[in-house]
Tab-separated table of C-alpha atoms in Angstrom:
chain	number	residue	atom	x	y	z
T	1	MET	CA	-26.643	-1.977	-8.474
T	2	MET	CA	-29.381	-5.498	-9.172
T	3	ASN	CA	-27.674	-7.825	-8.013
T	4	ALA	CA	-26.051	-10.391	-11.593
T	5	LEU	CA	-27.931	-13.516	-12.343
T	6	ALA	CA	-26.915	-16.263	-9.670
T	7	ALA	CA	-26.398	-18.643	-13.060
T	8	VAL	CA	-25.058	-17.988	-16.419
T	9	ALA	CA	-27.523	-19.566	-18.761
T	10	GLY	CA	-26.777	-22.862	-20.567
T	11	LEU	CA	-23.571	-23.697	-18.021
T	12	SER	CA	-23.510	-27.180	-17.161
T	13	ILE	CA	-21.810	-28.221	-13.964
T	14	ALA	CA	-21.043	-31.487	-12.045
T	15	LEU	CA	-20.813	-31.523	-8.396
T	16	GLY	CA	-20.086	-34.652	-6.673
T	17	SER	CA	-21.490	-33.529	-3.877
T	18	PHE	CA	-24.954	-33.779	-4.883
T	19	ALA	CA	-24.570	-37.537	-7.001
T	20	GLN	CA	-23.535	-40.698	-6.913
T	21	PRO	CA	-19.873	-40.709	-9.269
T	22	PRO	CA	-19.317	-42.162	-12.209
T	23	ALA	CA	-17.879	-45.889	-11.553
T	24	PRO	CA	-13.850	-45.864	-11.877
T	25	GLY	CA	-12.745	-45.713	-15.251
T	26	GLU	CA	-16.337	-44.276	-16.602
T	27	ALA	CA	-16.214	-41.374	-18.965
T	28	PRO	CA	-18.805	-38.519	-17.549
T	29	GLY	CA	-20.971	-38.857	-20.717
T	30	ALA	CA	-22.063	-41.678	-19.432
T	31	ALA	CA	-22.808	-40.731	-16.278
T	32	GLU	CA	-24.157	-37.696	-17.644
T	33	GLN	CA	-28.160	-38.643	-15.556
T	34	ARG	CA	-26.738	-38.739	-12.443
T	35	TYR	CA	-25.618	-35.644	-12.126
T	36	PRO	CA	-27.996	-32.682	-11.842
T	37	LEU	CA	-28.696	-30.329	-15.032
T	38	ASN	CA	-28.116	-27.255	-12.932
T	39	PRO	CA	-26.508	-27.047	-9.892
T	40	PRO	CA	-28.224	-25.565	-6.708
T	41	LYS	CA	-27.460	-21.482	-7.545
T	42	ILE	CA	-27.777	-18.928	-4.855
T	43	GLU	CA	-28.861	-15.079	-5.099
T	44	THR	CA	-27.258	-12.117	-3.023
T	45	LYS	CA	-29.877	-11.197	-0.986
T	46	ALA	CA	-27.910	-8.259	0.849
T	47	LYS	CA	-27.658	-5.260	-1.744
T	48	TYR	CA	-23.828	-3.884	-3.074
T	49	LYS	CA	-22.624	-2.836	-5.838
T	50	VAL	CA	-19.355	-3.076	-7.826
T	51	GLU	CA	-17.354	0.330	-7.286
T	52	THR	CA	-14.081	1.087	-9.687
T	53	VAL	CA	-10.554	1.609	-8.073
T	54	ALA	CA	-8.424	1.975	-10.570
T	55	GLU	CA	-8.328	2.802	-14.182
T	56	ALA	CA	-5.954	2.884	-17.478
T	57	LEU	CA	-4.048	-0.724	-15.995
T	58	GLU	CA	-2.596	-3.662	-18.424
T	59	VAL	CA	-3.668	-7.707	-17.552
T	60	PRO	CA	-3.619	-6.650	-13.608
T	61	TRP	CA	-2.862	-10.004	-12.759
T	62	GLY	CA	-2.230	-10.199	-8.960
T	63	ILE	CA	-2.757	-7.806	-5.957
T	64	ALA	CA	-1.514	-8.348	-2.354
T	65	PHE	CA	-2.308	-5.989	0.064
T	66	LEU	CA	0.225	-4.502	2.293
T	67	PRO	CA	-0.160	-4.868	6.405
T	68	ASP	CA	-1.291	-1.437	6.489
T	69	GLY	CA	-4.222	-2.188	4.667
T	70	ARG	CA	-4.103	0.791	2.952
T	71	ARG	CA	-1.642	0.129	0.382
T	72	ALA	CA	-1.896	-2.610	-2.074
T	73	LEU	CA	0.559	-4.107	-4.715
T	74	VAL	CA	-0.518	-4.453	-8.566
T	75	THR	CA	1.360	-6.286	-10.955
T	76	GLU	CA	0.428	-6.271	-14.590
T	77	ARG	CA	1.378	-8.887	-17.521
T	78	ALA	CA	3.759	-7.100	-19.020
T	79	GLY	CA	6.223	-6.555	-16.486
T	80	ARG	CA	5.872	-3.544	-13.793
T	81	VAL	CA	4.228	-3.509	-9.984
T	82	ARG	CA	2.096	-0.904	-9.113
T	83	MET	CA	0.572	1.026	-6.132
T	84	ILE	CA	-3.293	1.516	-4.448
T	85	GLU	CA	-2.614	3.676	-1.473
T	86	ASP	CA	-6.143	4.673	-0.327
T	87	GLY	CA	-7.758	3.587	-3.221
T	88	THR	CA	-5.969	6.070	-6.150
T	89	LEU	CA	-3.433	3.931	-8.084
T	90	ASN	CA	-0.238	6.387	-8.745
T	91	PRO	CA	0.688	6.627	-11.970
T	92	VAL	CA	4.798	5.579	-10.896
T	93	THR	CA	5.705	2.697	-11.203
T	94	VAL	CA	6.766	0.691	-8.522
T	95	PHE	CA	9.372	-1.669	-9.841
T	96	THR	CA	10.205	-3.100	-12.825
T	97	VAL	CA	11.003	-6.402	-13.875
T	98	PRO	CA	14.176	-6.430	-15.680
T	99	ASP	CA	14.014	-9.784	-17.399
T	100	VAL	CA	10.097	-10.597	-17.851
T	101	GLU	CA	9.079	-12.468	-21.254
T	102	SER	CA	5.987	-10.791	-21.689
T	103	GLN	CA	4.042	-12.922	-24.335
T	104	ALA	CA	0.183	-14.611	-24.731
T	105	GLU	CA	-0.219	-15.806	-21.533
T	106	LYS	CA	3.661	-15.361	-20.008
T	107	GLY	CA	4.370	-12.487	-17.997
T	108	LEU	CA	4.842	-11.095	-15.195
T	109	MET	CA	1.645	-12.870	-12.943
T	110	GLY	CA	1.253	-14.117	-9.013
T	111	VAL	CA	2.437	-11.721	-6.281
T	112	CYS	CA	2.435	-12.628	-2.816
T	113	ILE	CA	4.012	-11.000	0.631
T	114	HIS	CA	5.817	-12.970	3.158
T	115	PRO	CA	3.925	-12.790	6.250
T	116	ARG	CA	6.237	-11.214	8.392
T	117	PHE	CA	6.663	-8.368	6.484
T	118	ALA	CA	6.359	-6.086	8.379
T	119	GLU	CA	9.710	-7.132	9.890
T	120	ASN	CA	11.360	-7.869	6.576
T	121	ASN	CA	9.765	-6.436	4.175
T	122	TRP	CA	9.982	-9.039	1.634
T	123	VAL	CA	8.098	-8.777	-1.649
T	124	TYR	CA	7.892	-12.331	-4.435
T	125	LEU	CA	7.232	-11.836	-8.152
T	126	ALA	CA	6.170	-14.079	-9.841
T	127	TYR	CA	7.443	-14.399	-14.327
T	128	GLY	CA	8.982	-15.709	-17.016
T	129	SER	CA	11.918	-14.982	-18.093
T	130	THR	CA	13.980	-13.891	-21.083
T	131	GLU	CA	15.271	-17.507	-19.912
T	132	GLY	CA	13.176	-19.826	-21.553
T	133	ASP	CA	11.795	-20.561	-17.820
T	134	ILE	CA	8.480	-19.333	-14.695
T	135	ARG	CA	10.384	-18.374	-12.109
T	136	VAL	CA	9.651	-17.520	-8.361
T	137	VAL	CA	11.739	-13.957	-7.234
T	138	ARG	CA	12.348	-12.476	-3.877
T	139	TYR	CA	12.213	-8.594	-3.388
T	140	THR	CA	13.221	-6.352	-0.993
T	141	PHE	CA	10.551	-3.074	-0.849
T	142	GLY	CA	13.267	-0.280	-0.174
T	143	ALA	CA	12.684	2.775	1.466
T	144	VAL	CA	12.240	4.558	-2.112
T	145	ALA	CA	9.057	2.751	-2.153
T	146	ARG	CA	7.346	3.712	1.178
T	147	SER	CA	7.531	6.992	-0.100
T	148	LEU	CA	6.347	5.774	-2.836
T	149	MET	CA	3.462	9.187	-3.321
T	150	GLU	CA	5.530	11.842	-2.923
T	151	GLY	CA	5.732	11.486	-6.213
T	152	GLN	CA	9.374	10.490	-7.455
T	153	LYS	CA	10.673	9.124	-11.000
T	154	ASP	CA	11.389	6.133	-11.631
T	155	PRO	CA	12.157	4.853	-7.801
T	156	GLY	CA	12.578	1.429	-8.109
T	157	GLY	CA	11.181	0.696	-5.391
T	158	LEU	CA	12.217	-3.129	-5.241
T	159	LYS	CA	15.420	-4.777	-3.819
T	160	ASP	CA	17.452	-6.851	-2.975
T	161	GLU	CA	17.139	-9.481	-5.638
T	162	LYS	CA	17.132	-13.130	-4.633
T	163	LEU	CA	15.784	-16.640	-6.573
T	164	ILE	CA	13.527	-17.956	-5.604
T	165	LEU	CA	13.143	-21.146	-7.401
T	166	ARG	CA	13.802	-20.851	-11.240
T	167	GLY	CA	14.006	-23.752	-13.707
T	168	MET	CA	8.891	-24.365	-13.922
T	169	PRO	CA	8.288	-24.897	-17.425
T	170	ALA	CA	7.090	-22.436	-19.601
T	171	ARG	CA	5.495	-21.920	-23.391
T	172	ASN	CA	2.558	-19.154	-23.965
T	173	ASN	CA	0.076	-20.934	-22.572
T	174	HIS	CA	-0.320	-23.217	-19.875
T	175	ALA	CA	2.455	-20.744	-17.785
T	176	GLY	CA	0.696	-21.164	-14.480
T	177	CYS	CA	2.242	-19.100	-11.433
T	178	ARG	CA	-0.225	-18.103	-7.834
T	179	ILE	CA	2.174	-17.871	-5.671
T	180	LYS	CA	1.398	-17.240	-1.838
T	181	PHE	CA	2.350	-18.369	1.752
T	182	GLY	CA	-0.102	-21.343	4.121
T	183	PRO	CA	-1.088	-20.929	7.476
T	184	ASP	CA	1.955	-22.953	7.376
T	185	GLY	CA	4.386	-20.073	6.976
T	186	LYS	CA	5.529	-21.693	3.476
T	187	LEU	CA	5.403	-20.840	0.156
T	188	TYR	CA	3.007	-22.296	-2.334
T	189	VAL	CA	3.357	-21.604	-6.328
T	190	THR	CA	0.910	-23.307	-8.885
T	191	THR	CA	2.524	-24.552	-11.769
T	192	GLY	CA	1.398	-25.237	-15.712
T	193	GLU	CA	2.436	-27.679	-17.650
T	194	MET	CA	2.354	-25.788	-21.161
T	195	PHE	CA	-0.010	-28.018	-23.101
T	196	ARG	CA	3.690	-30.592	-22.688
T	197	LYS	CA	0.976	-33.421	-20.392
T	198	GLU	CA	3.170	-35.457	-19.335
T	199	LEU	CA	4.867	-33.608	-17.573
T	200	ALA	CA	1.497	-33.457	-14.936
T	201	GLN	CA	3.169	-36.757	-14.229
T	202	ASP	CA	6.729	-36.420	-14.402
T	203	MET	CA	8.210	-36.330	-11.384
T	204	THR	CA	11.696	-35.266	-12.656
T	205	SER	CA	9.593	-31.708	-13.441
T	206	LEU	CA	8.309	-29.294	-11.739
T	207	GLY	CA	5.453	-28.419	-14.199
T	208	GLY	CA	1.330	-29.280	-14.166
T	209	LYS	CA	2.349	-29.377	-9.667
T	210	VAL	CA	1.621	-27.815	-6.521
T	211	LEU	CA	4.928	-26.705	-5.273
T	212	ARG	CA	5.973	-26.053	-1.595
T	213	LEU	CA	8.926	-24.058	-0.106
T	214	ASN	CA	10.720	-22.380	2.828
T	215	ASP	CA	10.475	-18.356	2.249
T	216	ASP	CA	13.772	-19.070	0.652
T	217	GLY	CA	13.424	-20.995	-1.736
T	218	THR	CA	14.963	-24.173	-0.108
T	219	VAL	CA	12.333	-27.371	0.005
T	220	PRO	CA	10.715	-28.643	3.577
T	221	ASP	CA	12.101	-31.387	5.278
T	222	ASP	CA	7.670	-32.551	6.095
T	223	ASN	CA	7.289	-31.988	2.007
T	224	PRO	CA	5.375	-35.628	1.197
T	225	PHE	CA	8.441	-36.769	-2.246
T	226	THR	CA	12.230	-35.620	0.266
T	227	GLY	CA	14.605	-38.086	1.334
T	228	GLU	CA	17.055	-39.885	-0.970
T	229	GLU	CA	14.735	-42.716	-1.348
T	230	HIS	CA	13.147	-40.376	-3.677
T	231	ALA	CA	16.569	-37.869	-3.930
T	232	SER	CA	18.238	-41.116	-6.018
T	233	GLN	CA	15.031	-41.072	-8.760
T	234	ALA	CA	15.444	-37.154	-9.293
T	235	VAL	CA	12.140	-36.802	-7.768
T	236	ARG	CA	11.905	-32.814	-7.297
T	237	GLY	CA	11.548	-31.573	-3.286
T	238	GLU	CA	9.266	-28.530	-4.207
T	239	ILE	CA	6.709	-30.664	-5.118
T	240	TRP	CA	3.729	-31.486	-2.827
T	241	ALA	CA	1.058	-32.281	-5.262
T	242	VAL	CA	0.602	-34.259	-8.187
T	243	GLY	CA	-1.600	-34.119	-11.976
T	244	VAL	CA	-2.326	-30.733	-12.552
T	245	ARG	CA	-3.294	-28.748	-15.875
T	246	ASN	CA	-3.310	-25.348	-16.133
T	247	PRO	CA	-3.919	-23.762	-12.279
T	248	GLN	CA	-4.189	-20.183	-11.015
T	249	GLY	CA	-5.729	-20.272	-8.122
T	250	ILE	CA	-5.398	-20.977	-4.510
T	251	ASP	CA	-6.668	-19.715	-1.117
T	252	TRP	CA	-7.329	-21.819	2.399
T	253	ASP	CA	-10.456	-22.212	4.045
T	254	PRO	CA	-10.122	-20.069	6.961
T	255	LYS	CA	-12.690	-22.292	8.905
T	256	THR	CA	-11.285	-26.018	8.010
T	257	GLY	CA	-7.462	-24.790	6.482
T	258	LEU	CA	-8.527	-26.734	3.301
T	259	LEU	CA	-6.451	-26.486	0.584
T	260	TRP	CA	-9.044	-25.394	-2.135
T	261	GLU	CA	-7.621	-24.629	-6.337
T	262	THR	CA	-9.438	-24.175	-9.664
T	263	GLU	CA	-7.947	-25.405	-12.654
T	264	HIS	CA	-8.122	-25.392	-16.350
T	265	GLY	CA	-9.555	-28.259	-17.593
T	266	PRO	CA	-9.034	-29.972	-21.288
T	267	SER	CA	-11.297	-28.114	-23.524
T	268	GLY	CA	-10.167	-28.147	-27.059
T	269	GLU	CA	-7.055	-29.892	-26.045
T	270	ARG	CA	-6.642	-32.587	-29.121
T	271	GLY	CA	-7.095	-36.302	-28.296
T	272	VAL	CA	-9.135	-35.590	-24.735
T	273	GLN	CA	-12.397	-36.667	-24.926
T	274	PRO	CA	-14.792	-35.215	-23.386
T	275	SER	CA	-13.274	-32.599	-26.202
T	276	GLN	CA	-15.433	-29.622	-24.397
T	277	GLY	CA	-14.916	-28.240	-20.701
T	278	GLY	CA	-13.839	-29.671	-17.176
T	279	ASP	CA	-12.232	-26.947	-15.937
T	280	GLU	CA	-11.794	-27.976	-12.158
T	281	LEU	CA	-12.547	-27.513	-8.526
T	282	ASN	CA	-10.211	-29.526	-6.638
T	283	ILE	CA	-9.311	-29.498	-2.841
T	284	ILE	CA	-6.287	-29.998	-2.509
T	285	GLU	CA	-4.061	-31.732	-0.009
T	286	LYS	CA	-0.291	-33.500	0.996
T	287	GLY	CA	1.431	-36.006	-2.166
T	288	LYS	CA	-2.105	-36.459	-3.670
T	289	ASN	CA	-2.731	-36.942	-7.480
T	290	TYR	CA	-4.440	-34.624	-8.742
T	291	GLY	CA	-4.598	-36.832	-12.673
T	292	TRP	CA	-4.569	-34.981	-14.896
T	293	PRO	CA	-3.523	-36.850	-17.970
T	294	GLU	CA	-4.931	-39.632	-16.781
T	295	ILE	CA	-7.917	-38.772	-16.028
T	296	ASN	CA	-10.434	-35.608	-16.921
T	297	HIS	CA	-13.820	-33.544	-15.864
T	298	ASP	CA	-15.943	-36.682	-14.016
T	299	LYS	CA	-13.383	-39.932	-15.022
T	300	ARG	CA	-12.143	-41.478	-12.190
T	301	LYS	CA	-8.983	-43.526	-11.597
T	302	GLU	CA	-7.527	-45.637	-8.249
T	303	GLY	CA	-5.022	-43.563	-6.977
T	304	MET	CA	-6.131	-40.290	-7.992
T	305	GLU	CA	-7.993	-37.344	-7.115
T	306	THR	CA	-11.738	-36.257	-8.943
T	307	PRO	CA	-12.223	-32.730	-8.560
T	308	VAL	CA	-14.834	-31.758	-5.740
T	309	MET	CA	-16.439	-29.403	-9.061
T	310	GLN	CA	-15.510	-29.370	-12.754
T	311	TYR	CA	-17.725	-26.672	-14.786
T	312	THR	CA	-18.980	-27.937	-18.416
T	313	PRO	CA	-18.912	-25.111	-20.288
T	314	ALA	CA	-15.670	-24.285	-19.762
T	315	ILE	CA	-14.969	-21.278	-17.662
T	316	ALA	CA	-11.376	-20.147	-17.429
T	317	PRO	CA	-10.833	-20.311	-13.784
T	318	ALA	CA	-8.126	-17.581	-13.815
T	319	SER	CA	-8.254	-16.894	-9.472
T	320	GLY	CA	-9.048	-18.644	-6.355
T	321	ALA	CA	-9.314	-16.506	-2.671
T	322	PHE	CA	-11.640	-17.104	0.089
T	323	TYR	CA	-13.934	-13.722	0.885
T	324	THR	CA	-12.937	-13.378	5.089
T	325	GLY	CA	-14.252	-9.821	5.464
T	326	ASP	CA	-17.597	-8.776	7.615
T	327	LEU	CA	-18.593	-5.632	4.802
T	328	ILE	CA	-20.546	-8.369	3.428
T	329	PRO	CA	-21.963	-10.767	6.056
T	330	GLU	CA	-23.271	-13.485	4.046
T	331	TRP	CA	-19.980	-13.695	1.545
T	332	LYS	CA	-17.954	-14.678	4.458
T	333	GLY	CA	-16.457	-18.219	4.176
T	334	ASN	CA	-17.263	-18.677	0.669
T	335	TYR	CA	-14.760	-18.756	-1.718
T	336	PHE	CA	-14.468	-16.870	-5.415
T	337	PHE	CA	-13.019	-16.760	-8.265
T	338	GLY	CA	-13.045	-15.015	-11.689
T	339	ALA	CA	-13.729	-16.208	-14.938
T	340	LEU	CA	-12.260	-15.698	-18.128
T	341	GLY	CA	-14.867	-16.689	-20.251
T	342	GLY	CA	-13.929	-20.456	-22.071
T	343	LEU	CA	-13.735	-21.150	-25.166
T	344	GLY	CA	-16.599	-19.516	-27.706
T	345	GLY	CA	-18.806	-17.813	-27.782
T	346	GLY	CA	-21.993	-17.638	-25.518
T	347	LYS	CA	-20.128	-17.869	-21.952
T	348	ARG	CA	-19.929	-14.649	-19.822
T	349	PRO	CA	-17.393	-14.352	-18.206
T	350	GLY	CA	-17.789	-12.806	-14.433
T	351	VAL	CA	-16.663	-12.976	-10.823
T	352	VAL	CA	-17.867	-16.925	-8.707
T	353	ARG	CA	-19.026	-16.731	-5.665
T	354	VAL	CA	-18.788	-21.419	-3.592
T	355	VAL	CA	-20.428	-21.637	-0.811
T	356	VAL	CA	-18.474	-24.240	0.984
T	357	ASP	CA	-19.243	-26.609	4.459
T	358	GLY	CA	-16.234	-28.390	5.020
T	359	ARG	CA	-15.290	-30.720	1.849
T	360	THR	CA	-18.852	-29.963	-0.051
T	361	VAL	CA	-19.557	-27.703	-2.374
T	362	THR	CA	-23.409	-26.344	-1.176
T	363	GLY	CA	-24.288	-23.561	-3.709
T	364	ILE	CA	-22.959	-21.011	-7.053
T	365	GLU	CA	-23.180	-17.679	-7.694
T	366	TRP	CA	-22.441	-15.863	-10.045
T	367	LEU	CA	-22.159	-12.122	-10.110
T	368	ALA	CA	-20.472	-8.751	-12.809
T	369	THR	CA	-20.773	-11.042	-15.595
T	370	GLU	CA	-20.835	-7.217	-17.210
T	371	TYR	CA	-17.355	-6.159	-16.853
T	372	GLY	CA	-15.897	-8.875	-19.322
T	373	ARG	CA	-13.087	-11.303	-18.149
T	374	ILE	CA	-12.241	-11.455	-15.436
T	375	ARG	CA	-8.958	-12.251	-13.347
T	376	GLU	CA	-7.536	-12.062	-9.992
T	377	VAL	CA	-10.195	-12.034	-6.996
T	378	VAL	CA	-8.875	-10.708	-2.996
T	379	SER	CA	-10.410	-10.220	-0.294
T	380	ALA	CA	-9.354	-6.913	1.117
T	381	PRO	CA	-8.341	-5.822	4.766
T	382	ASP	CA	-11.409	-2.613	4.265
T	383	GLY	CA	-13.539	-6.191	3.915
T	384	SER	CA	-14.331	-5.363	0.875
T	385	LEU	CA	-13.339	-7.070	-2.395
T	386	TRP	CA	-11.765	-6.973	-4.873
T	387	PHE	CA	-11.335	-8.129	-8.061
T	388	THR	CA	-10.343	-7.558	-11.857
T	389	THR	CA	-10.863	-7.491	-15.569
T	390	SER	CA	-8.056	-8.849	-18.212
T	391	ASN	CA	-9.876	-7.039	-20.980
T	392	LYS	CA	-6.509	-6.123	-22.598
T	393	ASP	CA	-5.209	-9.824	-22.850
T	394	GLY	CA	-5.639	-10.025	-26.777
T	395	ARG	CA	-9.043	-12.438	-26.086
T	396	GLY	CA	-11.127	-9.852	-24.562
T	397	ARG	CA	-13.414	-6.352	-26.105
T	398	PRO	CA	-11.878	-3.483	-23.625
T	399	ALA	CA	-13.600	-1.216	-22.649
T	400	GLU	CA	-11.877	2.795	-22.803
T	401	SER	CA	-11.111	2.404	-19.123
T	402	ASP	CA	-10.190	-1.094	-18.898
T	403	ASP	CA	-8.439	-3.068	-17.664
T	404	ARG	CA	-9.060	-1.934	-14.157
T	405	VAL	CA	-9.125	-2.912	-10.470
T	406	LEU	CA	-12.967	-3.714	-9.056
T	407	ARG	CA	-14.944	-3.715	-5.897
T	408	PHE	CA	-18.015	-5.014	-4.197
T	409	VAL	CA	-19.346	-2.628	-1.240
T	410	PRO	CA	-22.189	-2.645	0.460
T	411	GLU	CA	-25.093	-0.746	-1.236
């Protein structure tokens, strides 16, 4: 297969690592000439191809590999948890969330497994509930699910439901919600602000935040907003970082331990200038404020973080994962995310490769631009890189085989 073009024509990306940032409070439009019109572009030299792993899914949102490396759980936004084993999608659904509400961007979203899954068999799901909120629930992966490949009908493979977190704001849009365990063994949750931008700075709300929890849903003592002073003001102790808009991708750089996040910017939002673009790539750190809605794009304000990289026009970043495999050594340690394609015509979706060095971005590449809207990207235990299409989400143009799980492998 031919390598994809290194960048989408017309894409303009501002990189703070390559130019003098605008002065505090200065709008990005006034600083356009300080930023390169074209970011550093790279192209993979190694030959690779894309293989289809599974077809005929309905808006696959998240993927979590089990410790055996052979099996992966895949969430469909309609509420189903599916299983891929040895590269084959089982036709039997592992589990259907009974109280999921799937509408527009809301439904069954993130999935992750506990770091000690081999001991406790715990699986975590994030979804929009019929009670009107976003919640995170923990289940036990049951014996029936483990024997799913035997072809049992309606296995009901997740059991022992435990509510971990509820009350995250939910509407049809800007619902989040990515969940992952960090290197510290804590559960991180990204939340949207459902177009109520004031929630992102409201410390009594879980909306527009990155949250950090113990595995049972309790608040870690070393979270930044705990203690009597914060509790007396009804500040939510789950909060790890503030002022994000609609984050859907997080992962930790295996070299530095830094948490990188992708986030949908305010493109097309009424009353916000500039009116287009502003999707973000951030480094998320304890207690920091990422500015929404006080600042956006490349604006700066004391006490708030300007993104490492922002994308204008919008590309709608929908995931985030560092590649840890060895099959394509050139990619090892690079950050990848799926792009749904942004608003309006002419913005091609695809998989975005970001080369980082510490806190600096040194190059980007666009891959797999021929598959339509891309959601999840995840590094697989066998060294391949998996990604999913999201063409059945009401905004794409699904092919007969959509939605799909695909993977990059050497050619």
